[in-house]
Amino acid sequence: GAGVSQSPSNKVTEKGKDVELRCDPISGHTALYWYRQSLGQGLEFLIYFQGNSAPDKSGLPSDRFSAERTGGSVSTLTIQRTQQEDSAVYLCASSSDQRETQYFGPGTRLLVL
Amino acid sequence: GNSVTQMEGPVTLSEEAFLTINCTYTATGYPSLFWYVQYPGEGLQLLLKATKADDKGSNKGFEATYRKETTSFHLEKGSVQVSDSAVYFCALTVMNRDDKIIFGKGTRLHILP
């Protein structure tokens, strides 16, 4: 595939529901990042996967947020019991090495009503 | 720890003006430095990068020089265009393989015709 893909592109959900966001990184990229970008704000780091190492979860805002990366490829970000303040664009990026250029997906725009 | 500080926006300039967006960093080790750009309605993409001291990254008329003595990587362009209106993010990574990329908060640039 060409670049990083994310699905869904848009998600509207009701407060209290769980959501799953998916990221397909560029094939062969060992590093994968999740970020959150609220309206008019900068990038908020959420979680970082590097190869088989334990993920860096230091950016997850609460225990309602979790992420996994299966087989070193696809990643899923799960938000449980969504709140209105979770509304944002969730961005995924991958790179061949954490020192190299990151390639960003188009993002998933999440709206919690 | 590692960090990136960039000038707060928004920055508003007239077309053909000279642009500088300041970025300074704190890092252990020898970082690689990046500028990413996010055009309206689009995803983040790499603008330029430099991997060692005194290197100059350049792209689309933008330049940034890796200054180890001042721990800076300021973004410059001699004559901006309306199409340069975007949000610009400074970022770094370091040699330690466990370290994630660190982004600045972003600087919004508005170019007036």
PDB file of N, CA, C and O in Angstrom, chain A residues 17-80:
ATOM      1  N   LYS A  17     -20.410   5.502  25.037  1.00  0.00           N
ATOM      2  CA  LYS A  17     -20.156   4.364  24.156  1.00  0.00           C
ATOM      3  C   LYS A  17     -18.650   4.145  24.003  1.00  0.00           C
ATOM      4  O   LYS A  17     -17.849   5.039  24.200  1.00  0.00           O
ATOM      5  N   ASP A  18     -18.284   2.924  23.626  1.00  0.00           N
ATOM      6  CA  ASP A  18     -16.886   2.613  23.311  1.00  0.00           C
ATOM      7  C   ASP A  18     -16.660   2.786  21.814  1.00  0.00           C
ATOM      8  O   ASP A  18     -17.557   2.532  21.009  1.00  0.00           O
ATOM      9  N   VAL A  19     -15.440   3.207  21.445  1.00  0.00           N
ATOM     10  CA  VAL A  19     -15.084   3.308  20.029  1.00  0.00           C
ATOM     11  C   VAL A  19     -13.729   2.663  19.790  1.00  0.00           C
ATOM     12  O   VAL A  19     -12.873   2.627  20.685  1.00  0.00           O
ATOM     13  N   GLU A  20     -13.559   2.161  18.566  1.00  0.00           N
ATOM     14  CA  GLU A  20     -12.286   1.589  18.156  1.00  0.00           C
ATOM     15  C   GLU A  20     -11.830   2.291  16.885  1.00  0.00           C
ATOM     16  O   GLU A  20     -12.588   2.402  15.924  1.00  0.00           O
ATOM     17  N   LEU A  21     -10.608   2.731  16.897  1.00  0.00           N
ATOM     18  CA  LEU A  21     -10.021   3.401  15.742  1.00  0.00           C
ATOM     19  C   LEU A  21      -8.871   2.537  15.238  1.00  0.00           C
ATOM     20  O   LEU A  21      -8.063   2.037  16.031  1.00  0.00           O
ATOM     21  N   ARG A  22      -8.780   2.430  13.931  1.00  0.00           N
ATOM     22  CA  ARG A  22      -7.806   1.510  13.353  1.00  0.00           C
ATOM     23  C   ARG A  22      -6.751   2.265  12.562  1.00  0.00           C
ATOM     24  O   ARG A  22      -7.038   3.278  11.913  1.00  0.00           O
ATOM     25  N   CYS A  23      -5.534   1.739  12.613  1.00  0.00           N
ATOM     26  CA  CYS A  23      -4.428   2.310  11.849  1.00  0.00           C
ATOM     27  C   CYS A  23      -3.673   1.189  11.135  1.00  0.00           C
ATOM     28  O   CYS A  23      -3.247   0.220  11.770  1.00  0.00           O
ATOM     29  N   ASP A  24      -3.501   1.348   9.828  1.00  0.00           N
ATOM     30  CA  ASP A  24      -2.674   0.442   9.037  1.00  0.00           C
ATOM     31  C   ASP A  24      -1.400   1.189   8.646  1.00  0.00           C
ATOM     32  O   ASP A  24      -1.453   2.065   7.772  1.00  0.00           O
ATOM     33  N   PRO A  25      -0.282   0.848   9.240  1.00  0.00           N
ATOM     34  CA  PRO A  25       0.945   1.589   8.936  1.00  0.00           C
ATOM     35  C   PRO A  25       1.526   1.158   7.594  1.00  0.00           C
ATOM     36  O   PRO A  25       1.056   0.196   6.976  1.00  0.00           O
ATOM     37  N   ILE A  26       2.523   1.858   7.163  1.00  0.00           N
ATOM     38  CA  ILE A  26       3.248   1.468   5.958  1.00  0.00           C
ATOM     39  C   ILE A  26       3.954   0.144   6.228  1.00  0.00           C
ATOM     40  O   ILE A  26       4.571  -0.037   7.292  1.00  0.00           O
ATOM     41  N   SER A  27       3.846  -0.768   5.278  1.00  0.00           N
ATOM     42  CA  SER A  27       4.419  -2.097   5.458  1.00  0.00           C
ATOM     43  C   SER A  27       5.906  -2.017   5.787  1.00  0.00           C
ATOM     44  O   SER A  27       6.667  -1.306   5.111  1.00  0.00           O
ATOM     45  N   GLY A  28       6.308  -2.733   6.830  1.00  0.00           N
ATOM     46  CA  GLY A  28       7.715  -2.772   7.207  1.00  0.00           C
ATOM     47  C   GLY A  28       8.120  -1.723   8.214  1.00  0.00           C
ATOM     48  O   GLY A  28       9.224  -1.782   8.767  1.00  0.00           O
ATOM     49  N   HIS A  29       7.260  -0.766   8.468  1.00  0.00           N
ATOM     50  CA  HIS A  29       7.589   0.260   9.466  1.00  0.00           C
ATOM     51  C   HIS A  29       7.456  -0.328  10.870  1.00  0.00           C
ATOM     52  O   HIS A  29       6.422  -0.877  11.232  1.00  0.00           O
ATOM     53  N   THR A  30       8.516  -0.164  11.651  1.00  0.00           N
ATOM     54  CA  THR A  30       8.515  -0.752  12.983  1.00  0.00           C
ATOM     55  C   THR A  30       7.970   0.196  14.043  1.00  0.00           C
ATOM     56  O   THR A  30       7.534  -0.236  15.097  1.00  0.00           O
ATOM     57  N   ALA A  31       8.018   1.484  13.784  1.00  0.00           N
ATOM     58  CA  ALA A  31       7.562   2.463  14.768  1.00  0.00           C
ATOM     59  C   ALA A  31       6.161   2.944  14.398  1.00  0.00           C
ATOM     60  O   ALA A  31       5.886   3.250  13.230  1.00  0.00           O
ATOM     61  N   LEU A  32       5.280   3.013  15.392  1.00  0.00           N
ATOM     62  CA  LEU A  32       3.901   3.470  15.169  1.00  0.00           C
ATOM     63  C   LEU A  32       3.491   4.365  16.330  1.00  0.00           C
ATOM     64  O   LEU A  32       3.740   4.031  17.494  1.00  0.00           O
ATOM     65  N   TYR A  33       2.885   5.493  15.995  1.00  0.00           N
ATOM     66  CA  TYR A  33       2.500   6.486  16.987  1.00  0.00           C
ATOM     67  C   TYR A  33       1.014   6.809  16.850  1.00  0.00           C
ATOM     68  O   TYR A  33       0.474   6.827  15.745  1.00  0.00           O
ATOM     69  N   TRP A  34       0.395   7.100  17.963  1.00  0.00           N
ATOM     70  CA  TRP A  34      -0.940   7.688  17.981  1.00  0.00           C
ATOM     71  C   TRP A  34      -0.841   9.079  18.617  1.00  0.00           C
ATOM     72  O   TRP A  34      -0.174   9.253  19.654  1.00  0.00           O
ATOM     73  N   TYR A  35      -1.533  10.036  17.998  1.00  0.00           N
ATOM     74  CA  TYR A  35      -1.612  11.395  18.505  1.00  0.00           C
ATOM     75  C   TYR A  35      -3.078  11.833  18.505  1.00  0.00           C
ATOM     76  O   TYR A  35      -3.909  11.270  17.790  1.00  0.00           O
ATOM     77  N   ARG A  36      -3.333  12.870  19.269  1.00  0.00           N
ATOM     78  CA  ARG A  36      -4.645  13.493  19.259  1.00  0.00           C
ATOM     79  C   ARG A  36      -4.457  14.976  18.964  1.00  0.00           C
ATOM     80  O   ARG A  36      -3.537  15.613  19.496  1.00  0.00           O
ATOM     81  N   GLN A  37      -5.324  15.484  18.122  1.00  0.00           N
ATOM     82  CA  GLN A  37      -5.261  16.901  17.770  1.00  0.00           C
ATOM     83  C   GLN A  37      -6.654  17.489  17.935  1.00  0.00           C
ATOM     84  O   GLN A  37      -7.557  17.189  17.158  1.00  0.00           O
ATOM     85  N   SER A  38      -6.809  18.297  18.969  1.00  0.00           N
ATOM     86  CA  SER A  38      -8.082  18.955  19.185  1.00  0.00           C
ATOM     87  C   SER A  38      -8.153  20.214  18.328  1.00  0.00           C
ATOM     88  O   SER A  38      -7.126  20.711  17.869  1.00  0.00           O
ATOM     89  N   LEU A  39      -9.348  20.743  18.136  1.00  0.00           N
ATOM     90  CA  LEU A  39      -9.564  21.866  17.235  1.00  0.00           C
ATOM     91  C   LEU A  39      -8.622  23.009  17.574  1.00  0.00           C
ATOM     92  O   LEU A  39      -8.620  23.506  18.696  1.00  0.00           O
ATOM     93  N   GLY A  40      -7.807  23.397  16.584  1.00  0.00           N
ATOM     94  CA  GLY A  40      -6.914  24.532  16.772  1.00  0.00           C
ATOM     95  C   GLY A  40      -5.750  24.286  17.697  1.00  0.00           C
ATOM     96  O   GLY A  40      -5.008  25.203  18.018  1.00  0.00           O
ATOM     97  N   GLN A  41      -5.553  23.041  18.110  1.00  0.00           N
ATOM     98  CA  GLN A  41      -4.483  22.724  19.054  1.00  0.00           C
ATOM     99  C   GLN A  41      -3.342  21.976  18.372  1.00  0.00           C
ATOM    100  O   GLN A  41      -3.442  21.557  17.227  1.00  0.00           O
ATOM    101  N   GLY A  42      -2.266  21.813  19.106  1.00  0.00           N
ATOM    102  CA  GLY A  42      -1.122  21.077  18.598  1.00  0.00           C
ATOM    103  C   GLY A  42      -1.329  19.581  18.731  1.00  0.00           C
ATOM    104  O   GLY A  42      -2.420  19.106  19.030  1.00  0.00           O
ATOM    105  N   LEU A  43      -0.250  18.862  18.513  1.00  0.00           N
ATOM    106  CA  LEU A  43      -0.280  17.411  18.605  1.00  0.00           C
ATOM    107  C   LEU A  43      -0.109  16.964  20.048  1.00  0.00           C
ATOM    108  O   LEU A  43       0.817  17.384  20.714  1.00  0.00           O
ATOM    109  N   GLU A  44      -0.986  16.098  20.482  1.00  0.00           N
ATOM    110  CA  GLU A  44      -0.863  15.521  21.812  1.00  0.00           C
ATOM    111  C   GLU A  44      -0.477  14.062  21.648  1.00  0.00           C
ATOM    112  O   GLU A  44      -1.243  13.262  21.118  1.00  0.00           O
ATOM    113  N   PHE A  45       0.710  13.707  22.084  1.00  0.00           N
ATOM    114  CA  PHE A  45       1.182  12.333  21.986  1.00  0.00           C
ATOM    115  C   PHE A  45       0.349  11.426  22.873  1.00  0.00           C
ATOM    116  O   PHE A  45       0.047  11.768  24.024  1.00  0.00           O
ATOM    117  N   LEU A  46      -0.019  10.272  22.361  1.00  0.00           N
ATOM    118  CA  LEU A  46      -0.798   9.312  23.132  1.00  0.00           C
ATOM    119  C   LEU A  46       0.014   8.067  23.462  1.00  0.00           C
ATOM    120  O   LEU A  46       0.203   7.728  24.626  1.00  0.00           O
ATOM    121  N   ILE A  47       0.494   7.366  22.423  1.00  0.00           N
ATOM    122  CA  ILE A  47       1.170   6.093  22.654  1.00  0.00           C
ATOM    123  C   ILE A  47       2.117   5.815  21.489  1.00  0.00           C
ATOM    124  O   ILE A  47       1.892   6.269  20.376  1.00  0.00           O
ATOM    125  N   TYR A  48       3.174   5.050  21.775  1.00  0.00           N
ATOM    126  CA  TYR A  48       4.228   4.783  20.805  1.00  0.00           C
ATOM    127  C   TYR A  48       4.603   3.315  20.875  1.00  0.00           C
ATOM    128  O   TYR A  48       4.883   2.788  21.952  1.00  0.00           O
ATOM    129  N   PHE A  49       4.597   2.655  19.729  1.00  0.00           N
ATOM    130  CA  PHE A  49       5.042   1.271  19.607  1.00  0.00           C
ATOM    131  C   PHE A  49       6.335   1.254  18.802  1.00  0.00           C
ATOM    132  O   PHE A  49       6.441   1.891  17.754  1.00  0.00           O
ATOM    133  N   GLN A  50       7.326   0.509  19.284  1.00  0.00           N
ATOM    134  CA  GLN A  50       8.577   0.347  18.551  1.00  0.00           C
ATOM    135  C   GLN A  50       8.936  -1.130  18.557  1.00  0.00           C
ATOM    136  O   GLN A  50       9.337  -1.691  19.575  1.00  0.00           O
ATOM    137  N   GLY A  51       8.778  -1.754  17.404  1.00  0.00           N
ATOM    138  CA  GLY A  51       9.131  -3.160  17.256  1.00  0.00           C
ATOM    139  C   GLY A  51       8.428  -4.015  18.286  1.00  0.00           C
ATOM    140  O   GLY A  51       7.229  -3.902  18.503  1.00  0.00           O
ATOM    141  N   ASN A  52       9.196  -4.869  18.940  1.00  0.00           N
ATOM    142  CA  ASN A  52       8.648  -5.770  19.949  1.00  0.00           C
ATOM    143  C   ASN A  52       8.783  -5.229  21.370  1.00  0.00           C
ATOM    144  O   ASN A  52       8.456  -5.928  22.336  1.00  0.00           O
ATOM    145  N   SER A  53       9.263  -3.995  21.483  1.00  0.00           N
ATOM    146  CA  SER A  53       9.427  -3.402  22.810  1.00  0.00           C
ATOM    147  C   SER A  53       8.071  -3.089  23.429  1.00  0.00           C
ATOM    148  O   SER A  53       7.070  -2.934  22.717  1.00  0.00           O
ATOM    149  N   ALA A  54       8.056  -2.974  24.754  1.00  0.00           N
ATOM    150  CA  ALA A  54       6.832  -2.567  25.428  1.00  0.00           C
ATOM    151  C   ALA A  54       6.461  -1.166  24.977  1.00  0.00           C
ATOM    152  O   ALA A  54       7.325  -0.290  24.856  1.00  0.00           O
ATOM    153  N   PRO A  55       5.191  -0.907  24.700  1.00  0.00           N
ATOM    154  CA  PRO A  55       4.810   0.414  24.203  1.00  0.00           C
ATOM    155  C   PRO A  55       4.994   1.496  25.259  1.00  0.00           C
ATOM    156  O   PRO A  55       4.901   1.239  26.458  1.00  0.00           O
ATOM    157  N   ASP A  56       5.262   2.693  24.789  1.00  0.00           N
ATOM    158  CA  ASP A  56       5.334   3.876  25.643  1.00  0.00           C
ATOM    159  C   ASP A  56       3.922   4.451  25.734  1.00  0.00           C
ATOM    160  O   ASP A  56       3.443   5.072  24.792  1.00  0.00           O
ATOM    161  N   LYS A  57       3.296   4.251  26.881  1.00  0.00           N
ATOM    162  CA  LYS A  57       1.902   4.678  27.064  1.00  0.00           C
ATOM    163  C   LYS A  57       1.797   5.984  27.833  1.00  0.00           C
ATOM    164  O   LYS A  57       0.718   6.341  28.316  1.00  0.00           O
ATOM    165  N   SER A  58       2.903   6.688  27.949  1.00  0.00           N
ATOM    166  CA  SER A  58       2.958   7.826  28.860  1.00  0.00           C
ATOM    167  C   SER A  58       2.011   8.956  28.483  1.00  0.00           C
ATOM    168  O   SER A  58       1.698   9.808  29.316  1.00  0.00           O
ATOM    169  N   GLY A  59       1.533   8.980  27.237  1.00  0.00           N
ATOM    170  CA  GLY A  59       0.660  10.064  26.814  1.00  0.00           C
ATOM    171  C   GLY A  59      -0.825   9.771  26.925  1.00  0.00           C
ATOM    172  O   GLY A  59      -1.649  10.667  26.702  1.00  0.00           O
ATOM    173  N   LEU A  60      -1.184   8.570  27.267  1.00  0.00           N
ATOM    174  CA  LEU A  60      -2.613   8.244  27.353  1.00  0.00           C
ATOM    175  C   LEU A  60      -3.250   9.070  28.468  1.00  0.00           C
ATOM    176  O   LEU A  60      -2.786   9.037  29.597  1.00  0.00           O
ATOM    177  N   PRO A  61      -4.341   9.794  28.165  1.00  0.00           N
ATOM    178  CA  PRO A  61      -4.889  10.733  29.147  1.00  0.00           C
ATOM    179  C   PRO A  61      -5.627  10.094  30.303  1.00  0.00           C
ATOM    180  O   PRO A  61      -5.777  10.722  31.355  1.00  0.00           O
ATOM    181  N   SER A  62      -6.130   8.894  30.118  1.00  0.00           N
ATOM    182  CA  SER A  62      -6.828   8.218  31.211  1.00  0.00           C
ATOM    183  C   SER A  62      -6.860   6.730  30.932  1.00  0.00           C
ATOM    184  O   SER A  62      -6.478   6.281  29.842  1.00  0.00           O
ATOM    185  N   ASP A  63      -7.326   5.969  31.916  1.00  0.00           N
ATOM    186  CA  ASP A  63      -7.385   4.510  31.727  1.00  0.00           C
ATOM    187  C   ASP A  63      -8.528   4.096  30.813  1.00  0.00           C
ATOM    188  O   ASP A  63      -8.701   2.912  30.531  1.00  0.00           O
ATOM    189  N   ARG A  64      -9.292   5.061  30.320  1.00  0.00           N
ATOM    190  CA  ARG A  64     -10.319   4.727  29.329  1.00  0.00           C
ATOM    191  C   ARG A  64      -9.690   4.492  27.957  1.00  0.00           C
ATOM    192  O   ARG A  64     -10.329   3.952  27.069  1.00  0.00           O
ATOM    193  N   PHE A  65      -8.448   4.939  27.813  1.00  0.00           N
ATOM    194  CA  PHE A  65      -7.740   4.827  26.543  1.00  0.00           C
ATOM    195  C   PHE A  65      -6.790   3.633  26.584  1.00  0.00           C
ATOM    196  O   PHE A  65      -6.050   3.451  27.559  1.00  0.00           O
ATOM    197  N   SER A  66      -6.797   2.848  25.520  1.00  0.00           N
ATOM    198  CA  SER A  66      -5.844   1.751  25.395  1.00  0.00           C
ATOM    199  C   SER A  66      -5.550   1.532  23.920  1.00  0.00           C
ATOM    200  O   SER A  66      -6.308   1.968  23.049  1.00  0.00           O
ATOM    201  N   ALA A  67      -4.442   0.891  23.652  1.00  0.00           N
ATOM    202  CA  ALA A  67      -4.086   0.605  22.265  1.00  0.00           C
ATOM    203  C   ALA A  67      -3.308  -0.680  22.211  1.00  0.00           C
ATOM    204  O   ALA A  67      -2.618  -1.053  23.168  1.00  0.00           O
ATOM    205  N   GLU A  68      -3.449  -1.362  21.103  1.00  0.00           N
ATOM    206  CA  GLU A  68      -2.643  -2.549  20.873  1.00  0.00           C
ATOM    207  C   GLU A  68      -2.188  -2.571  19.428  1.00  0.00           C
ATOM    208  O   GLU A  68      -2.766  -1.905  18.562  1.00  0.00           O
ATOM    209  N   ARG A  69      -1.149  -3.349  19.232  1.00  0.00           N
ATOM    210  CA  ARG A  69      -0.598  -3.494  17.887  1.00  0.00           C
ATOM    211  C   ARG A  69      -0.361  -4.978  17.668  1.00  0.00           C
ATOM    212  O   ARG A  69       0.489  -5.590  18.302  1.00  0.00           O
ATOM    213  N   THR A  70      -1.139  -5.544  16.781  1.00  0.00           N
ATOM    214  CA  THR A  70      -1.100  -6.985  16.569  1.00  0.00           C
ATOM    215  C   THR A  70      -0.107  -7.330  15.470  1.00  0.00           C
ATOM    216  O   THR A  70      -0.116  -6.717  14.391  1.00  0.00           O
ATOM    217  N   GLY A  71       0.731  -8.311  15.758  1.00  0.00           N
ATOM    218  CA  GLY A  71       1.673  -8.793  14.753  1.00  0.00           C
ATOM    219  C   GLY A  71       2.638  -7.747  14.263  1.00  0.00           C
ATOM    220  O   GLY A  71       3.209  -7.888  13.168  1.00  0.00           O
ATOM    221  N   GLY A  72       2.826  -6.708  15.044  1.00  0.00           N
ATOM    222  CA  GLY A  72       3.759  -5.658  14.645  1.00  0.00           C
ATOM    223  C   GLY A  72       3.288  -4.824  13.480  1.00  0.00           C
ATOM    224  O   GLY A  72       4.079  -4.101  12.868  1.00  0.00           O
ATOM    225  N   SER A  73       1.984  -4.888  13.166  1.00  0.00           N
ATOM    226  CA  SER A  73       1.495  -4.131  12.017  1.00  0.00           C
ATOM    227  C   SER A  73       0.323  -3.253  12.418  1.00  0.00           C
ATOM    228  O   SER A  73       0.515  -2.183  12.979  1.00  0.00           O
ATOM    229  N   VAL A  74      -0.884  -3.741  12.191  1.00  0.00           N
ATOM    230  CA  VAL A  74      -2.090  -2.948  12.435  1.00  0.00           C
ATOM    231  C   VAL A  74      -2.218  -2.601  13.917  1.00  0.00           C
ATOM    232  O   VAL A  74      -1.892  -3.413  14.794  1.00  0.00           O
ATOM    233  N   SER A  75      -2.694  -1.389  14.175  1.00  0.00           N
ATOM    234  CA  SER A  75      -2.915  -0.955  15.545  1.00  0.00           C
ATOM    235  C   SER A  75      -4.357  -0.493  15.721  1.00  0.00           C
ATOM    236  O   SER A  75      -4.953   0.063  14.789  1.00  0.00           O
ATOM    237  N   THR A  76      -4.875  -0.743  16.906  1.00  0.00           N
ATOM    238  CA  THR A  76      -6.217  -0.296  17.259  1.00  0.00           C
ATOM    239  C   THR A  76      -6.158   0.542  18.528  1.00  0.00           C
ATOM    240  O   THR A  76      -5.567   0.118  19.529  1.00  0.00           O
ATOM    241  N   LEU A  77      -6.735   1.720  18.461  1.00  0.00           N
ATOM    242  CA  LEU A  77      -6.870   2.590  19.634  1.00  0.00           C
ATOM    243  C   LEU A  77      -8.309   2.483  20.101  1.00  0.00           C
ATOM    244  O   LEU A  77      -9.243   2.689  19.311  1.00  0.00           O
ATOM    245  N   THR A  78      -8.490   2.123  21.368  1.00  0.00           N
ATOM    246  CA  THR A  78      -9.825   1.956  21.928  1.00  0.00           C
ATOM    247  C   THR A  78     -10.073   3.018  22.992  1.00  0.00           C
ATOM    248  O   THR A  78      -9.227   3.235  23.864  1.00  0.00           O
ATOM    249  N   ILE A  79     -11.215   3.646  22.893  1.00  0.00           N
ATOM    250  CA  ILE A  79     -11.635   4.603  23.918  1.00  0.00           C
ATOM    251  C   ILE A  79     -12.927   4.060  24.514  1.00  0.00           C
ATOM    252  O   ILE A  79     -13.932   3.894  23.819  1.00  0.00           O
ATOM    253  N   GLN A  80     -12.877   3.793  25.790  1.00  0.00           N
ATOM    254  CA  GLN A  80     -14.058   3.266  26.472  1.00  0.00           C
ATOM    255  C   GLN A  80     -14.838   4.409  27.127  1.00  0.00           C
ATOM    256  O   GLN A  80     -14.259   5.421  27.535  1.00  0.00           O
TER     257      GLN A  80
END
